[in-house]
PDB file of C-alpha atoms in Angstrom:
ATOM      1  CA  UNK K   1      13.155  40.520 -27.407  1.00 59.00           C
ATOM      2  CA  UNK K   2      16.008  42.274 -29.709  1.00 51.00           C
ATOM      3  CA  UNK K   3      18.589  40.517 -31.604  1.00 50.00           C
ATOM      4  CA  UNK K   4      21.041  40.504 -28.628  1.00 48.00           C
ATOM      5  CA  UNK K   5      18.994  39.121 -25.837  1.00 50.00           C
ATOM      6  CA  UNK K   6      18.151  36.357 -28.432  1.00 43.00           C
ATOM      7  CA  UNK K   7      22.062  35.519 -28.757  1.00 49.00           C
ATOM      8  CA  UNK K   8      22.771  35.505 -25.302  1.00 44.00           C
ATOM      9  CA  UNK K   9      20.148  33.180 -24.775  1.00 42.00           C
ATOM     10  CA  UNK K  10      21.018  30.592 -27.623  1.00 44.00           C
ATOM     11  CA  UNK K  11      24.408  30.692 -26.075  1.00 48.00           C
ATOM     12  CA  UNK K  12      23.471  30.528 -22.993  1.00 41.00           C
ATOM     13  CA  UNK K  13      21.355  27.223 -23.984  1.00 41.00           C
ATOM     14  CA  UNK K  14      23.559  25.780 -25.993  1.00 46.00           C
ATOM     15  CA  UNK K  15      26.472  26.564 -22.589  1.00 44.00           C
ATOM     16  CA  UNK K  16      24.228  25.029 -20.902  1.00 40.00           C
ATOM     17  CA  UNK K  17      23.588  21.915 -23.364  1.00 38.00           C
ATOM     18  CA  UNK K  18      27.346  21.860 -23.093  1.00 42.00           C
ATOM     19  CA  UNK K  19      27.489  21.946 -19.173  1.00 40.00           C
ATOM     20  CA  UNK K  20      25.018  18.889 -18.251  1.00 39.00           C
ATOM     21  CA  UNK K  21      26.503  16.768 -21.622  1.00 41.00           C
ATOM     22  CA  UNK K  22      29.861  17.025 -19.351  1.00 42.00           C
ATOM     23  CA  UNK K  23      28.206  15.923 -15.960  1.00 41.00           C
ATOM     24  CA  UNK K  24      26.606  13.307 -17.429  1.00 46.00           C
ATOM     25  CA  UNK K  25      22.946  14.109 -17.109  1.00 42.00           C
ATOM     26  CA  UNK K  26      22.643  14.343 -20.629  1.00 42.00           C
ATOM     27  CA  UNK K  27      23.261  10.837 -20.832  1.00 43.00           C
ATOM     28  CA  UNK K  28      21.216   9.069 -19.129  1.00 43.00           C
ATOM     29  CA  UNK K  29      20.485   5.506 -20.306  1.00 45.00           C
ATOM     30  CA  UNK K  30      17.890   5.698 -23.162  1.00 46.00           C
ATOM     31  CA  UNK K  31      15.400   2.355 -23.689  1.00 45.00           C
ATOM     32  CA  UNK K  32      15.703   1.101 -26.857  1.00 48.00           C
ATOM     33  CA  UNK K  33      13.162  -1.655 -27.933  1.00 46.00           C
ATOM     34  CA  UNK K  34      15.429  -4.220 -30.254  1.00 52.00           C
ATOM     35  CA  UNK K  35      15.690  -7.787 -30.354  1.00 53.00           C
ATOM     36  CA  UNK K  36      18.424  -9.593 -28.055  1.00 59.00           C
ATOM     37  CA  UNK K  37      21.463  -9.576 -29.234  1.00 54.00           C
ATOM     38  CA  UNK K  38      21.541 -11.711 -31.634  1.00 51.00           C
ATOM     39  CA  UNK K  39      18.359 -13.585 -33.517  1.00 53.00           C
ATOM     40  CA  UNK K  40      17.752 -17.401 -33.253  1.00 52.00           C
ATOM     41  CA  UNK K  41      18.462 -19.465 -36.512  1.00 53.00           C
ATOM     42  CA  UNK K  42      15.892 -22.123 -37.419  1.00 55.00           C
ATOM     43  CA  UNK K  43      18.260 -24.457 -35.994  1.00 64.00           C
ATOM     44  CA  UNK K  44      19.365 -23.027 -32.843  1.00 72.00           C
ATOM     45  CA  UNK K  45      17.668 -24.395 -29.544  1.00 81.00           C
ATOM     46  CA  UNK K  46      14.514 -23.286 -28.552  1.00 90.00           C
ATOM     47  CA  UNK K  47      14.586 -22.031 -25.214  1.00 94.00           C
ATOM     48  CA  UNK K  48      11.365 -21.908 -22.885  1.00 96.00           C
ATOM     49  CA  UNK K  49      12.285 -17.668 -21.862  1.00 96.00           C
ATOM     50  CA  UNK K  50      10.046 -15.662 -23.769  1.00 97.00           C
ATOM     51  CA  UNK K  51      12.296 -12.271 -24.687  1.00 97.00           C
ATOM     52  CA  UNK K  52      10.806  -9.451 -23.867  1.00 97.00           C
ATOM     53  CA  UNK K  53      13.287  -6.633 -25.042  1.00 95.00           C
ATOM     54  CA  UNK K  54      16.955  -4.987 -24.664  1.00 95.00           C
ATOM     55  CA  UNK K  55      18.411  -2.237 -23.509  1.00 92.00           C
ATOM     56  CA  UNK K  56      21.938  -0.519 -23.696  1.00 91.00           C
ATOM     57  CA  UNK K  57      23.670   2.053 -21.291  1.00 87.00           C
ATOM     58  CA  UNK K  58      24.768   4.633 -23.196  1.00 84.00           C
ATOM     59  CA  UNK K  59      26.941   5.928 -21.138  1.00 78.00           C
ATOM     60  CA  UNK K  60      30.296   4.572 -20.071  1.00 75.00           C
ATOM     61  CA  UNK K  61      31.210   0.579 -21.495  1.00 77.00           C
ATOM     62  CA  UNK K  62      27.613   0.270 -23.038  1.00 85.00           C
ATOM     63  CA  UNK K  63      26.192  -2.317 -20.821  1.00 91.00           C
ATOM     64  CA  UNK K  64      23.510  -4.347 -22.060  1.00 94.00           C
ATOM     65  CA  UNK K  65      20.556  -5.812 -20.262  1.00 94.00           C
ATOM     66  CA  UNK K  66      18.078  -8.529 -21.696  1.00 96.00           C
ATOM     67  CA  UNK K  67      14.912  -9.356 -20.102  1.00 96.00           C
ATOM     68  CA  UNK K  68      12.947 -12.356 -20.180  1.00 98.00           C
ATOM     69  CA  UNK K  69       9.917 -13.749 -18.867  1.00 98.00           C
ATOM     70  CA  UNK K  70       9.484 -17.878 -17.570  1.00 96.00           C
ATOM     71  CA  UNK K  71       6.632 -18.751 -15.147  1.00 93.00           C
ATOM     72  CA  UNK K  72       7.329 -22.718 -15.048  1.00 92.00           C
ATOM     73  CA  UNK K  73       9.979 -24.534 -13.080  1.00 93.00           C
ATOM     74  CA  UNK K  74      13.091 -24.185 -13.535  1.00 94.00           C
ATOM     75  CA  UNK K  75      15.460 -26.771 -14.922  1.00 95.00           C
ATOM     76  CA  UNK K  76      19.031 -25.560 -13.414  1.00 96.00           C
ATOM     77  CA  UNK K  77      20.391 -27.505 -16.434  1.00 96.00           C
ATOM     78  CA  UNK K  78      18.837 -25.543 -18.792  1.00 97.00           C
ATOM     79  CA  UNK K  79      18.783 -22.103 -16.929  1.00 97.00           C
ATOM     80  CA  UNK K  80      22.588 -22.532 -17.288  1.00 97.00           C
ATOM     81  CA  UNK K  81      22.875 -23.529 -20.869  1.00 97.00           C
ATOM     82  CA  UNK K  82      20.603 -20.165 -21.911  1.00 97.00           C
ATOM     83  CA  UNK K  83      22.577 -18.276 -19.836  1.00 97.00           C
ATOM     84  CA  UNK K  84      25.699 -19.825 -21.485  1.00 96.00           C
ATOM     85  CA  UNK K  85      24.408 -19.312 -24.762  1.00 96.00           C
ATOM     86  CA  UNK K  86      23.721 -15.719 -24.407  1.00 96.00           C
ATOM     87  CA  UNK K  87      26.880 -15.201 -23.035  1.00 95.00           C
ATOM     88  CA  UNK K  88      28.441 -16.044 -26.159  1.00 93.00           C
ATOM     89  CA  UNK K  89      25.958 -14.229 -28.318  1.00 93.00           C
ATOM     90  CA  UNK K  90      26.675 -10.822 -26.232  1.00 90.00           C
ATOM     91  CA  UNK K  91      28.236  -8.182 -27.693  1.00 86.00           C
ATOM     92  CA  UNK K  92      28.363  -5.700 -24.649  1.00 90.00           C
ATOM     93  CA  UNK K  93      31.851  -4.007 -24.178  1.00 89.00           C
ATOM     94  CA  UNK K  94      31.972  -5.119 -20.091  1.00 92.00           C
ATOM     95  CA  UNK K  95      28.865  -6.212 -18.512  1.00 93.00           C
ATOM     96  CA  UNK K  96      25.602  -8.215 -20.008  1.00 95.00           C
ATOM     97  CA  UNK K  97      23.033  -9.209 -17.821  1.00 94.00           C
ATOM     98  CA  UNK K  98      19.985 -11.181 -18.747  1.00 97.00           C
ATOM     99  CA  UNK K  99      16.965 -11.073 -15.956  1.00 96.00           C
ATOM    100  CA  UNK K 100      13.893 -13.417 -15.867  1.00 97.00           C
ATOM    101  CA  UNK K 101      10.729 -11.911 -14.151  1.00 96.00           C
ATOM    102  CA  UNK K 102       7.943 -14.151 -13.455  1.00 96.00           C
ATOM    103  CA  UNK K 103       5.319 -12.578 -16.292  1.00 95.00           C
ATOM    104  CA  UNK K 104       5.857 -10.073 -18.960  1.00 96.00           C
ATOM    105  CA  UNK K 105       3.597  -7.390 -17.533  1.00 96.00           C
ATOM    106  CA  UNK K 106       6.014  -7.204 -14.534  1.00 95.00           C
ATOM    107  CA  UNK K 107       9.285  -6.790 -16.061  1.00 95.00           C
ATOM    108  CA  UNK K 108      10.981  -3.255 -16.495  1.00 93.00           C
ATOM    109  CA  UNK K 109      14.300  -2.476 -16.317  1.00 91.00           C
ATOM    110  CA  UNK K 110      16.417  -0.688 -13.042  1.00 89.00           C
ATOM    111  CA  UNK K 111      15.827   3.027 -12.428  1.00 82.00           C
ATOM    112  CA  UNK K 112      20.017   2.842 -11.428  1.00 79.00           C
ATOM    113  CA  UNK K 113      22.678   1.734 -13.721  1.00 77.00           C
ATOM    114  CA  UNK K 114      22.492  -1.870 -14.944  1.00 78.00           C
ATOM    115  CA  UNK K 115      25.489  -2.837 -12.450  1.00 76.00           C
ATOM    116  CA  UNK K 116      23.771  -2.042  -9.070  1.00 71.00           C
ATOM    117  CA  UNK K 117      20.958  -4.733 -10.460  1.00 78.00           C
ATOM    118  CA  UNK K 118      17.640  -3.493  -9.180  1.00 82.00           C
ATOM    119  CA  UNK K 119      19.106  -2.141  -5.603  1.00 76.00           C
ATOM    120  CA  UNK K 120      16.177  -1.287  -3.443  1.00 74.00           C
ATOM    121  CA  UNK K 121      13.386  -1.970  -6.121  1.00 82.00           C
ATOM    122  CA  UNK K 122      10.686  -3.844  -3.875  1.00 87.00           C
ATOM    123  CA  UNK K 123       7.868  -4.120  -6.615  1.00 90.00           C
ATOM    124  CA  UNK K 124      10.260  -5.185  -9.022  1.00 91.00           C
ATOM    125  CA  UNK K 125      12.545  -7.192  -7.185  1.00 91.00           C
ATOM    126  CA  UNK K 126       9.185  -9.369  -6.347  1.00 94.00           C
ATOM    127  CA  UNK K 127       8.861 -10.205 -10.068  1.00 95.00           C
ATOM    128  CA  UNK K 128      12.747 -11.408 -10.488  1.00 95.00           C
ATOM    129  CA  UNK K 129      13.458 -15.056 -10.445  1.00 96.00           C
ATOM    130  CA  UNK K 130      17.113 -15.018 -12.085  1.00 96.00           C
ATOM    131  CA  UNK K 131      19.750 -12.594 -13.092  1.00 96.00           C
ATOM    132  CA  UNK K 132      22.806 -13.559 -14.525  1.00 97.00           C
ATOM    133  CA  UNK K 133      25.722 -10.976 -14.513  1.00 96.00           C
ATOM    134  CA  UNK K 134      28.581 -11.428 -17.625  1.00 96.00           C
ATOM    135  CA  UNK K 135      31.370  -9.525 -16.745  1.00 94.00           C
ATOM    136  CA  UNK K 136      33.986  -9.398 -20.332  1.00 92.00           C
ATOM    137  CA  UNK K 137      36.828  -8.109 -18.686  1.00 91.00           C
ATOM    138  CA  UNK K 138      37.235 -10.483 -16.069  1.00 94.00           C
ATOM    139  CA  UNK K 139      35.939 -13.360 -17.103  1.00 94.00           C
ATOM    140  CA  UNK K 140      33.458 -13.225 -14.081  1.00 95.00           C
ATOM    141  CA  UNK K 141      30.046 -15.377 -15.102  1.00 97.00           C
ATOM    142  CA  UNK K 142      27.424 -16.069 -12.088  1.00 96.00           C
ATOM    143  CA  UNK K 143      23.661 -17.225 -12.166  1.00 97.00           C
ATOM    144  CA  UNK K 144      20.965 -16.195  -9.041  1.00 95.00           C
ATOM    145  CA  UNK K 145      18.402 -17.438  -9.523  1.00 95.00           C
ATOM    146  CA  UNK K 146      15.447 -17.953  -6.800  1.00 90.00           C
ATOM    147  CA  UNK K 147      12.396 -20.136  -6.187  1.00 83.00           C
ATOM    148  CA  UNK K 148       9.987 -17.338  -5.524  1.00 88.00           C
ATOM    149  CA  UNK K 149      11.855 -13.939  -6.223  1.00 91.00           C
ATOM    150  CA  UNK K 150      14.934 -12.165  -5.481  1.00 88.00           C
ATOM    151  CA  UNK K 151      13.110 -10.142  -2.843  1.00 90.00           C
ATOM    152  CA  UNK K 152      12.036 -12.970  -0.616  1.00 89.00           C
ATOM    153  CA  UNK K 153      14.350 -15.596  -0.905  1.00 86.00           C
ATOM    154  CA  UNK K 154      17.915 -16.293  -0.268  1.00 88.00           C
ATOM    155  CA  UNK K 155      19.616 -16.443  -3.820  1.00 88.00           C
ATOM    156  CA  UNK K 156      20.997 -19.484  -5.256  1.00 92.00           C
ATOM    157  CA  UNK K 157      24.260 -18.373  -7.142  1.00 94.00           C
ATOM    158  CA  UNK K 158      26.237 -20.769 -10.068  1.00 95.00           C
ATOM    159  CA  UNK K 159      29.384 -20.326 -11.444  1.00 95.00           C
ATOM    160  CA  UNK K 160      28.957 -20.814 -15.279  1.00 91.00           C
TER     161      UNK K 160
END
């Protein structure tokens, strides 16, 4: 290859770099493994939701999604007051969502964007016992949550 084919080429790739950065391909949601959003003091509340890790869109208003793991019961009571803590711990730009699978080993987070959930996701969706969706802009703030899974039961939904 001469000197000219290899310029055409580097700005051809770099074009091209360029051309998918603009479409938005280039910037695709990337998994970061960090803590949630903010660490517990030593005397902040324990809660029973064993954090699994955190991820932010990178795209668009930065959306953040949490995920958690809880096999017991649920008290609503408490469901509500972690989900109420969180929300004021959040530092995402619009939406925050924190999800609670049934075990660790089956929690992942949505092949789509953070606000279309986890869509048509069967195998996952049969892991997901609560979501709650924190919307910044509008104030909106609602708990599912579900006795078996998201897949097989009708939702229960709180305004918090």
């Amino acid at each position: 290859m001469n000197r000219n084919q290899f310029r055409f080429l580097s700005i051809l790739a770099i074009g091209l770099v360029g051309f998918f950065h603009a479409c938005g391909v280039a910037d695709k949601p990337t998994q970061s493994e960090q803590q949630p959003i903010s660490q517990p003091s030593i005397t902040e509340k324990k809660w029973p939701y064993q954090f699994l890790e955190s991820k932010t869109e990178q795209t668009g208003h930065n959306n953040v999604m949490d995920l958690y793991a809880f096999s017991g019961k649920f008290d609503l009571d408490e469901l509500k007051a972690f989900c109420l803590d969180r929300k004021q711990k959040s530092t995402a730009k619009v939406f925050y969502y924190v999800v609670i699978f049934d075990n660790a080993a089956n929690a992942s987070f949505p092949s789509s964007p953070f606000t279309a959930k986890f869509g048509l996701e069967e195998n996952t969706a049969k892991h997901i016992r609560a979501i709650y969706e924190y919307n910044q802009l509008n104030g909106f703030s609602e708990l599912e949550y579900h006795d078996k899974n998201i897949w097989e039961n009708i939702p229960n939904r709180e305004k918090i």
